[in-house]
CSV table of C-alpha atoms in Angstrom, one decimal:
chain,number,residue,atom,x,y,z
A,25,MET,CA,26.3,-27.5,0.9
A,26,THR,CA,27.1,-27.5,-2.8
A,27,SER,CA,24.9,-25.0,-4.6
A,28,LYS,CA,23.6,-25.4,-7.9
A,29,PRO,CA,24.5,-23.5,-11.1
A,30,ALA,CA,23.3,-19.8,-11.0
A,31,PRO,CA,20.1,-20.1,-13.2
A,32,ARG,CA,20.1,-17.6,-16.0
A,33,PHE,CA,16.5,-16.5,-15.1
A,34,HIS,CA,16.2,-16.3,-11.2
A,35,TYR,CA,13.0,-17.4,-9.9
A,36,ALA,CA,12.5,-14.6,-8.0
A,37,TRP,CA,11.5,-12.7,-11.1
A,38,THR,CA,8.5,-15.2,-11.1
A,39,VAL,CA,7.6,-14.5,-7.6
A,40,LEU,CA,7.8,-10.8,-8.4
A,41,ALA,CA,5.3,-11.4,-10.9
A,42,ALA,CA,2.9,-13.5,-9.2
A,43,VAL,CA,2.7,-11.2,-6.1
A,44,THR,CA,2.3,-8.0,-8.6
A,45,LEU,CA,-0.8,-10.0,-10.0
A,46,VAL,CA,-2.1,-10.7,-6.6
A,47,LEU,CA,-1.9,-6.9,-5.5
A,48,LEU,CA,-3.0,-5.8,-9.1
A,49,THR,CA,-6.0,-7.7,-9.0
A,50,GLY,CA,-7.2,-7.4,-5.5
A,51,ALA,CA,-6.4,-3.7,-5.7
A,52,GLY,CA,-8.4,-3.3,-8.7
A,53,VAL,CA,-11.6,-5.2,-7.6
A,54,ARG,CA,-11.8,-3.6,-4.3
A,55,GLY,CA,-11.3,-0.2,-5.8
A,56,ALA,CA,-14.3,-0.7,-7.8
A,57,ILE,CA,-16.8,-0.4,-5.1
A,58,GLY,CA,-17.4,3.4,-6.4
A,59,VAL,CA,-19.1,1.9,-9.6
A,60,PHE,CA,-21.5,0.0,-7.8
A,61,ILE,CA,-22.7,2.8,-5.3
A,62,LYS,CA,-25.5,4.3,-7.7
A,63,PRO,CA,-26.8,1.2,-8.8
A,64,MET,CA,-27.4,-0.3,-5.3
A,65,GLU,CA,-28.8,3.0,-4.6
A,66,MET,CA,-31.4,3.0,-7.2
A,67,GLU,CA,-32.4,-0.7,-6.8
A,68,PHE,CA,-32.5,-0.8,-2.9
A,69,GLY,CA,-33.2,3.0,-2.0
A,70,TRP,CA,-30.4,2.9,0.7
A,71,SER,CA,-29.2,6.4,1.7
A,72,ARG,CA,-25.5,7.3,0.6
A,73,THR,CA,-24.9,7.2,4.4
A,74,THR,CA,-25.6,3.4,4.7
A,75,LEU,CA,-23.3,2.8,1.6
A,76,SER,CA,-20.6,5.1,2.7
A,77,GLY,CA,-20.8,3.1,6.3
A,78,ALA,CA,-19.9,-0.2,4.2
A,79,VAL,CA,-17.1,1.6,2.5
A,80,ALA,CA,-15.9,2.9,5.7
A,81,LEU,CA,-15.9,-0.4,7.6
A,82,SER,CA,-14.0,-1.8,4.3
A,83,LEU,CA,-11.2,0.8,5.0
A,84,ILE,CA,-11.0,0.2,8.8
A,85,LEU,CA,-10.8,-3.7,8.3
A,86,TYR,CA,-8.4,-3.3,5.4
A,87,GLY,CA,-5.9,-1.1,7.6
A,88,LEU,CA,-6.2,-3.2,10.6
A,89,ALA,CA,-5.7,-6.2,8.8
A,90,GLY,CA,-2.3,-5.6,7.5
A,91,PRO,CA,-0.2,-5.8,10.6
A,92,PHE,CA,-2.0,-9.1,11.8
A,93,MET,CA,-1.4,-10.5,8.1
A,94,GLY,CA,2.1,-9.4,8.2
A,95,ARG,CA,3.0,-11.0,11.2
A,96,LEU,CA,1.5,-14.2,9.9
A,97,ALA,CA,3.5,-13.8,6.7
A,98,ASP,CA,6.7,-13.1,8.9
A,99,ARG,CA,6.0,-16.5,11.0
A,100,TRP,CA,4.6,-18.8,8.5
A,101,GLY,CA,5.5,-17.5,4.9
A,102,PRO,CA,3.7,-15.0,2.7
A,103,ARG,CA,2.6,-17.5,0.0
A,104,GLY,CA,-0.7,-18.8,1.8
A,105,ILE,CA,-1.4,-15.3,3.2
A,106,LEU,CA,-1.5,-14.1,-0.3
A,107,THR,CA,-3.4,-16.7,-1.8
A,108,VAL,CA,-6.0,-16.9,1.1
A,109,GLY,CA,-6.2,-13.1,1.0
A,110,SER,CA,-7.1,-13.3,-3.0
A,111,LEU,CA,-9.6,-15.9,-2.0
A,112,LEU,CA,-11.5,-14.1,0.5
A,113,VAL,CA,-11.4,-10.9,-1.8
A,114,GLY,CA,-12.9,-13.3,-4.6
A,115,ILE,CA,-15.4,-15.0,-2.1
A,116,GLY,CA,-16.6,-11.5,-0.7
A,117,THR,CA,-16.8,-9.9,-4.4
A,118,MET,CA,-19.2,-13.0,-5.6
A,119,GLY,CA,-21.2,-12.8,-2.4
A,120,ALA,CA,-22.0,-9.3,-3.3
A,121,ALA,CA,-23.7,-10.1,-6.3
A,122,TYR,CA,-26.5,-11.8,-4.0
A,123,ILE,CA,-27.0,-8.8,-1.8
A,124,GLN,CA,-30.6,-8.1,-0.5
A,125,THR,CA,-30.1,-6.4,2.8
A,126,THR,CA,-27.7,-4.0,4.3
A,127,TRP,CA,-26.0,-6.7,6.6
A,128,HIS,CA,-25.4,-8.5,3.5
A,129,LEU,CA,-23.4,-5.5,2.2
A,130,PHE,CA,-21.6,-5.0,5.3
A,131,LEU,CA,-20.7,-8.8,5.4
A,132,THR,CA,-19.5,-9.3,2.3
A,133,LEU,CA,-17.7,-6.0,1.1
A,134,GLY,CA,-17.0,-4.5,4.4
A,135,VAL,CA,-15.8,-7.6,6.1
A,136,ILE,CA,-15.1,-10.3,4.0
A,137,ALA,CA,-13.5,-8.7,0.9
A,138,ALA,CA,-11.8,-6.1,3.4
A,139,ILE,CA,-9.7,-8.8,5.2
A,140,GLY,CA,-9.0,-10.6,2.1
A,141,ALA,CA,-7.6,-7.3,0.8
A,142,GLY,CA,-5.8,-6.8,3.9
A,143,ALA,CA,-4.0,-10.0,3.6
A,144,ALA,CA,-3.1,-9.3,-0.2
A,145,ALA,CA,-1.7,-6.1,0.1
A,146,THR,CA,1.8,-4.3,0.5
A,147,PRO,CA,3.0,-5.6,4.1
A,148,VAL,CA,2.7,-9.5,2.8
A,149,ALA,CA,3.9,-8.5,-0.6
A,150,ALA,CA,7.0,-6.8,0.9
A,151,ALA,CA,7.5,-9.8,3.3
A,152,ALA,CA,7.6,-12.1,0.2
A,153,LEU,CA,9.8,-10.0,-1.9
A,154,THR,CA,12.5,-8.8,0.4
A,155,ARG,CA,13.1,-12.9,1.3
A,156,TRP,CA,13.6,-13.0,-2.5
A,157,PHE,CA,15.5,-10.2,-3.3
A,158,ASP,CA,18.8,-8.9,-1.8
A,159,THR,CA,19.4,-6.1,-4.2
A,160,ARG,CA,17.0,-4.4,-6.4
A,161,ARG,CA,14.6,-4.3,-3.5
A,162,GLY,CA,13.5,-0.7,-4.3
A,163,LEU,CA,12.8,-1.3,-7.8
A,164,VAL,CA,10.6,-4.7,-7.0
A,165,LEU,CA,8.6,-2.6,-4.2
A,166,GLY,CA,8.1,-0.1,-6.7
A,167,ILE,CA,6.8,-2.5,-9.2
A,168,THR,CA,4.4,-3.8,-6.9
A,169,GLY,CA,3.0,-0.3,-6.1
A,170,ALA,CA,3.0,0.4,-9.6
A,171,GLY,CA,0.8,-2.8,-9.9
A,172,MET,CA,-1.6,-1.6,-7.3
A,173,ALA,CA,-2.0,1.6,-8.9
A,174,GLY,CA,-2.4,-0.1,-12.5
A,175,GLY,CA,-4.8,-2.4,-11.2
A,176,GLN,CA,-7.5,0.4,-10.3
A,177,LEU,CA,-6.8,2.0,-13.6
A,178,LEU,CA,-7.5,-1.4,-15.3
A,179,VAL,CA,-10.0,-2.7,-13.3
A,180,LEU,CA,-12.1,0.6,-12.9
A,181,PRO,CA,-13.1,0.6,-16.6
A,182,LEU,CA,-13.8,-2.7,-16.9
A,183,ALA,CA,-16.1,-2.8,-14.1
A,184,MET,CA,-17.9,0.1,-15.2
A,185,THR,CA,-18.1,-1.4,-19.0
A,186,LEU,CA,-19.4,-4.7,-17.4
A,187,ALA,CA,-22.0,-2.9,-14.9
A,188,VAL,CA,-23.5,-1.1,-18.2
A,189,SER,CA,-23.8,-4.5,-20.1
A,190,LEU,CA,-24.6,-7.0,-17.9
A,191,GLY,CA,-25.8,-5.3,-14.8
A,192,TRP,CA,-24.2,-4.7,-11.2
A,193,ARG,CA,-24.7,-8.1,-10.1
A,194,GLN,CA,-23.4,-9.9,-12.8
A,195,THR,CA,-20.3,-7.7,-13.0
A,196,TYR,CA,-19.6,-8.7,-9.2
A,197,THR,CA,-19.7,-12.4,-10.2
A,198,VAL,CA,-17.4,-12.0,-13.3
A,199,LEU,CA,-14.9,-10.2,-10.9
A,200,GLY,CA,-14.8,-12.2,-7.9
A,201,ALA,CA,-14.7,-15.5,-10.2
A,202,GLY,CA,-11.9,-14.1,-11.9
A,203,LEU,CA,-9.9,-13.6,-8.7
A,204,ILE,CA,-10.4,-17.4,-7.7
A,205,VAL,CA,-10.0,-18.9,-11.5
A,206,LEU,CA,-7.2,-16.7,-12.2
A,207,THR,CA,-5.3,-15.1,-9.2
A,208,VAL,CA,-5.7,-17.8,-6.5
A,209,PRO,CA,-4.3,-20.6,-8.6
A,210,ILE,CA,-1.4,-18.5,-9.8
A,211,ALA,CA,-0.5,-17.2,-6.2
A,212,TRP,CA,-0.2,-21.1,-4.6
A,213,LEU,CA,1.5,-22.4,-7.7
A,214,LEU,CA,4.2,-19.5,-8.3
A,215,ILE,CA,5.2,-18.1,-5.0
A,216,ARG,CA,7.5,-19.6,-2.5
A,217,ASN,CA,8.0,-18.4,1.0
A,218,ASP,CA,12.0,-18.5,0.7
A,219,PRO,CA,14.6,-19.2,-2.0
A,220,ALA,CA,15.9,-22.0,0.3
A,221,GLU,CA,12.6,-24.0,-0.9
A,222,ARG,CA,14.0,-24.1,-4.4
A,223,GLY,CA,17.6,-24.4,-3.6
A,224,LEU,CA,18.6,-21.0,-4.3
A,225,ARG,CA,19.8,-17.9,-2.7
A,226,PRO,CA,18.1,-14.7,-2.9
A,227,TYR,CA,18.5,-12.7,-6.1
A,228,GLY,CA,21.6,-10.6,-5.8
A,229,ALA,CA,23.3,-12.8,-2.9
A,230,SER,CA,26.4,-14.3,-3.1
A,231,GLY,CA,27.4,-17.8,-1.6
A,232,PRO,CA,26.0,-21.3,-1.9
A,233,ALA,CA,22.5,-22.1,-1.2
A,234,VAL,CA,21.4,-23.3,2.2
A,235,ALA,CA,19.2,-26.1,3.5
A,236,PRO,CA,15.7,-24.6,4.4
A,237,ALA,CA,16.2,-25.6,7.9
A,238,ILE,CA,19.3,-23.6,8.2
A,239,ALA,CA,17.4,-20.7,6.4
A,240,ALA,CA,15.0,-20.9,9.3
A,241,ALA,CA,17.5,-20.4,12.0
A,242,ALA,CA,19.1,-17.9,10.3
A,243,ALA,CA,16.0,-15.9,9.9
A,244,GLN,CA,15.9,-15.3,13.5
A,245,ALA,CA,18.9,-13.0,13.3
A,246,GLU,CA,16.8,-11.0,10.9
A,247,ARG,CA,13.8,-10.7,12.8
A,248,THR,CA,12.8,-7.8,15.4
A,249,PRO,CA,9.7,-8.3,17.6
A,250,LEU,CA,7.3,-5.4,17.6
A,251,SER,CA,7.4,-5.1,21.2
A,252,GLU,CA,11.3,-3.9,20.4
A,253,ALA,CA,11.0,-2.2,17.3
A,254,VAL,CA,8.3,0.3,18.8
A,255,ARG,CA,11.1,1.3,21.5
A,256,THR,CA,13.4,2.4,18.7
A,257,TRP,CA,13.4,6.0,16.8
A,258,PRO,CA,13.4,4.6,13.4
A,259,PHE,CA,10.1,2.9,13.8
A,260,LEU,CA,8.5,5.9,15.3
A,261,LEU,CA,10.0,8.2,12.6
A,262,LEU,CA,8.7,5.8,9.9
A,263,ALA,CA,5.3,5.5,11.2
A,264,GLY,CA,4.9,9.3,11.6
A,265,SER,CA,6.1,10.4,8.4
A,266,PHE,CA,4.0,7.7,6.8
A,267,TRP,CA,1.0,8.8,9.2
A,268,VAL,CA,1.6,12.3,7.0
A,269,CYS,CA,1.7,10.0,3.8
A,270,GLY,CA,-2.0,9.1,4.5
A,271,TYR,CA,-2.8,12.5,5.8
A,272,THR,CA,-1.7,14.4,2.4
A,273,THR,CA,-2.6,11.6,-0.1
A,274,PHE,CA,-5.7,9.7,0.7
A,275,GLY,CA,-7.0,11.8,3.4
A,276,LEU,CA,-6.6,15.5,1.9
A,277,MET,CA,-6.2,15.1,-2.3
A,278,LEU,CA,-8.5,12.3,-2.9
A,279,ALA,CA,-11.0,13.5,-0.6
A,280,HIS,CA,-11.0,17.2,-1.3
A,281,PHE,CA,-9.2,17.9,-4.7
A,282,ILE,CA,-12.1,17.6,-6.7
A,283,PRO,CA,-14.4,19.9,-4.7
A,284,HIS,CA,-11.4,22.3,-4.4
A,285,ALA,CA,-10.9,22.3,-8.2
A,286,THR,CA,-14.5,22.9,-9.0
A,287,GLU,CA,-15.0,25.5,-6.8
A,288,HIS,CA,-12.2,27.4,-8.2
A,289,GLY,CA,-13.3,27.7,-11.6
A,290,PHE,CA,-12.4,24.4,-13.1
A,291,ALA,CA,-15.1,22.3,-14.8
A,292,PRO,CA,-15.8,18.6,-13.2
A,293,VAL,CA,-14.2,16.8,-16.3
A,294,GLU,CA,-11.2,18.9,-15.9
A,295,ALA,CA,-10.9,18.0,-12.2
A,296,ALA,CA,-11.4,14.2,-13.1
A,297,GLN,CA,-8.6,14.5,-16.0
A,298,ALA,CA,-6.3,15.9,-13.5
A,299,LEU,CA,-6.8,13.2,-11.0
A,300,GLY,CA,-6.6,10.7,-14.0
A,301,ILE,CA,-3.3,12.0,-14.7
A,302,MET,CA,-2.2,12.0,-11.1
A,303,GLY,CA,-3.1,8.2,-11.0
A,304,GLY,CA,-1.3,7.9,-14.4
A,305,MET,CA,2.0,9.2,-12.8
A,306,ASN,CA,1.9,7.1,-9.6
A,307,ILE,CA,3.0,4.2,-11.8
A,308,VAL,CA,5.5,6.1,-13.2
A,309,GLY,CA,6.7,7.6,-9.8
A,310,THR,CA,6.6,4.4,-7.8
A,311,ILE,CA,8.7,2.4,-10.2
A,312,LEU,CA,11.2,5.3,-10.4
A,313,SER,CA,11.3,5.5,-6.7
A,314,GLY,CA,12.3,1.9,-6.6
A,315,TRP,CA,15.2,2.6,-8.7
A,316,LEU,CA,16.2,5.6,-7.1
A,317,CYS,CA,16.2,3.8,-3.8
A,318,ASP,CA,18.5,1.4,-5.4
A,319,ARG,CA,20.9,3.8,-6.5
A,320,TYR,CA,21.0,6.3,-3.9
A,321,GLY,CA,19.6,4.5,-0.9
A,322,PRO,CA,15.8,4.9,0.4
A,323,LYS,CA,16.6,8.0,3.0
A,324,PHE,CA,17.3,11.0,0.9
A,325,PRO,CA,14.7,10.0,-2.0
A,326,LEU,CA,12.1,9.8,0.7
A,327,ALA,CA,12.8,12.9,2.3
A,328,LEU,CA,12.8,14.6,-1.3
A,329,TYR,CA,9.3,13.1,-1.8
A,330,TYR,CA,8.0,14.6,1.2
A,331,PHE,CA,9.5,17.9,1.0
A,332,LEU,CA,8.5,18.3,-2.8
A,333,ARG,CA,4.9,17.2,-1.9
A,334,GLY,CA,4.9,19.9,0.8
A,335,LEU,CA,5.9,22.7,-1.9
A,336,SER,CA,3.4,21.6,-4.1
A,337,LEU,CA,0.5,21.9,-1.7
A,338,PHE,CA,1.6,25.3,-0.8
A,339,CYS,CA,1.3,26.2,-4.4
A,340,LEU,CA,-2.2,24.5,-5.1
A,341,PRO,CA,-4.4,27.4,-3.9
A,342,PHE,CA,-2.6,29.7,-6.3
A,343,ILE,CA,-3.2,27.5,-9.6
A,344,SER,CA,-6.0,29.2,-11.7
A,345,SER,CA,-5.4,27.5,-15.4
A,346,VAL,CA,-6.1,23.9,-16.7
A,347,PRO,CA,-2.2,23.6,-17.9
A,348,ALA,CA,-1.1,24.6,-14.5
A,349,LEU,CA,-3.6,22.1,-12.8
A,350,PHE,CA,-2.5,19.1,-15.1
A,351,VAL,CA,1.4,19.9,-14.3
A,352,PHE,CA,0.2,20.0,-10.5
A,353,ALA,CA,-1.5,16.6,-10.7
A,354,ALA,CA,1.6,15.3,-12.6
A,355,VAL,CA,4.2,16.5,-10.1
A,356,PHE,CA,1.8,15.2,-7.2
A,357,GLY,CA,1.3,12.1,-8.6
A,358,LEU,CA,4.8,11.4,-9.2
A,359,ASN,CA,5.3,11.2,-5.4
A,360,PHE,CA,1.7,10.1,-4.6
A,361,ILE,CA,3.0,6.2,-3.9
A,362,SER,CA,6.5,6.7,-4.2
A,363,THR,CA,6.9,6.8,-0.5
A,364,VAL,CA,5.9,3.2,-0.3
A,365,PRO,CA,9.1,1.4,-1.8
A,366,ALA,CA,11.1,3.7,0.2
A,367,THR,CA,9.7,3.1,3.3
A,368,THR,CA,9.4,-0.1,3.1
A,369,THR,CA,13.1,-0.7,1.9
A,370,LEU,CA,14.4,1.4,4.8
A,371,THR,CA,12.1,-0.9,7.5
A,372,ALA,CA,13.9,-4.0,5.9
A,373,ARG,CA,17.5,-2.4,6.0
A,374,ILE,CA,16.9,-1.4,9.6
A,375,TYR,CA,15.0,-4.1,11.1
A,376,GLY,CA,15.7,-7.1,8.9
A,377,ARG,CA,13.6,-8.8,6.0
A,378,TYR,CA,12.0,-11.3,8.2
A,379,SER,CA,10.6,-8.1,10.1
A,380,VAL,CA,8.9,-6.5,7.4
A,381,GLY,CA,5.7,-8.1,7.1
A,382,GLU,CA,4.5,-7.2,10.7
A,383,LEU,CA,6.2,-3.9,11.2
A,384,SER,CA,5.2,-2.5,7.7
A,385,GLY,CA,1.8,-3.5,8.6
A,386,TRP,CA,1.7,-1.4,11.4
A,387,ILE,CA,3.3,1.4,9.7
A,388,PHE,CA,0.6,1.1,7.0
A,389,ALA,CA,-1.9,1.3,9.8
A,390,SER,CA,-0.5,4.6,10.7
A,391,HIS,CA,-1.0,5.6,7.1
A,392,GLN,CA,-4.4,4.6,7.5
A,393,VAL,CA,-5.2,6.6,10.5
A,394,GLY,CA,-3.4,9.5,8.7
A,395,ALA,CA,-6.0,9.5,5.9
A,396,ALA,CA,-8.7,9.4,8.2
A,397,MET,CA,-7.5,12.6,10.2
A,398,GLY,CA,-6.5,14.1,6.9
A,399,SER,CA,-9.9,13.9,5.4
A,400,LEU,CA,-11.7,15.2,8.8
A,401,MET,CA,-9.4,17.8,9.4
A,402,SER,CA,-9.3,19.2,6.1
A,403,GLY,CA,-13.1,19.5,6.4
A,404,TRP,CA,-13.3,21.0,9.4
A,405,LEU,CA,-10.6,23.6,8.2
A,406,TYR,CA,-12.9,24.2,5.1
A,407,ASP,CA,-16.0,24.8,7.2
A,408,ARG,CA,-14.0,27.4,9.4
A,409,ALA,CA,-12.2,29.2,6.6
A,410,GLY,CA,-14.7,28.8,3.8
A,411,ASP,CA,-12.3,27.4,1.4
A,412,TYR,CA,-9.4,25.0,1.2
A,413,THR,CA,-6.2,27.2,1.4
A,414,LEU,CA,-5.6,26.8,5.0
A,415,ALA,CA,-6.0,22.9,4.5
A,416,PHE,CA,-3.7,22.8,1.9
A,417,TYR,CA,-1.3,24.9,3.8
A,418,PHE,CA,-1.7,22.5,6.9
A,419,GLY,CA,-1.0,19.4,4.7
A,420,GLY,CA,1.9,21.0,3.3
A,421,GLY,CA,3.3,21.9,6.8
A,422,TRP,CA,2.9,18.4,7.8
A,423,ALA,CA,5.0,17.2,4.6
A,424,ILE,CA,7.9,19.3,5.3
A,425,VAL,CA,7.7,18.0,8.9
A,426,ALA,CA,7.9,14.5,7.6
A,427,ALA,CA,10.8,15.3,5.4
A,428,LEU,CA,12.9,15.9,8.6
A,429,MET,CA,11.7,13.1,10.3
A,430,VAL,CA,12.9,11.1,7.4
A,431,MET,CA,16.1,12.9,7.7
A,432,ALA,CA,16.5,12.1,11.4
A,433,ILE,CA,16.5,8.1,10.7
A,434,LYS,CA,19.6,6.5,10.8
A,435,ASP,CA,19.7,4.3,7.6
A,436,GLU,CA,21.8,1.3,9.2
A,437,PRO,CA,20.9,-2.3,10.4
A,438,LEU,CA,19.6,-1.8,14.1
A,439,ILE,CA,22.3,-3.0,16.8
A,440,ARG,CA,21.1,-6.0,18.4
A,441,ARG,CA,21.9,-7.1,21.7
A,442,PRO,CA,22.8,-10.6,22.6
A,443,ALA,CA,20.0,-13.1,21.9
A,444,ARG,CA,17.6,-14.1,24.6
A,445,PRO,CA,16.5,-17.5,24.9
A,446,GLY,CA,14.5,-18.6,22.1
A,447,GLY,CA,17.1,-17.1,19.6
A,448,ILE,CA,15.3,-13.7,19.1
A,449,PRO,CA,18.0,-11.0,19.0
A,450,ARG,CA,17.3,-8.0,21.0
A,451,ALA,CA,17.1,-4.5,19.4
A,452,ALA,CA,18.8,-1.5,20.7
A,453,THR,CA,16.2,1.0,22.2
A,454,ALA,CA,15.8,4.8,21.6
């Protein structure tokens, strides 16, 4: 069919902006829970264990929702999933303003908002953007990763300011209403499931636009079922390396960095400043990672990130000055989330862009399991050794192993066997 003249401004960039807004606001509002723990503790007299239990439930459901929401996005399109996810985060957040008992807390923040956050997260965003971008995929995935990191940096100070001036209940109302009034309409109005819906080819693709029905049929050739992907080495290596990513970042550093720093002579404010530097460098590192993946391919940058992470963890026990601590925070922050665009780009290149939602969701779930294991194992090693030196060495060793795992991945489309009845091609197994 005849294609439209190539637009000067490709609509893919509008989709990118809308998807980034969804991730920024969802991650920011969900990550603001720490602002409200003390006020709720004071008002209700709940134990820190009870409040932490709600946070733990939220993290578990957030991780488990990813694969299933990604599968729905692959099958039915990411537009509705991202929209409903933002709506659920808004509803759960507004509902938290009316908490009176513990089951209210677990229902609103531990279940509703967590499932919504799992829908408005990286796997579904990747399913949308890999359809719209044939080139620059690394960059756009880096931008969305930076949006998630930036959301926490923007929303946390806003939530703290509102909580001080309005109170924690009114703050939850404002944040939830903001998501429903701002993010939900933008997601529904601007995001489209596929370029064919607007008579376009993906950004960077050549050739005429195709009809939606033809695009849907062609999508089958770029879809690898989970049941077949799990029998291939690239998927196992990607999931294993991302398990290490969760172990070394959210499990080890976010849970244990400040206790380690304060026990080694650094003031709490200095440790918090280092963590802030780490968060700020997340944004720079994630966007830079996307650019590197587009320029050099995702495999070697990803292996380099894990290798540098391992070296930095080996050095951390010997850092004793504030400038050195800040340098460490900057270096570690540069590769904190930089693994996300590289891992997702590899998944799309190997298994097809219409498999990214579900497969990235399961790879992300392995990340969450690694985070839980990293937190528990690091605490156990601390109790046995009396400090975190062994825990950091253990994390550094895992990072080096992850670098070797990435280097073993074949960065090429999976060879597919002849299609089975129904049109879904079979993937070559490991």
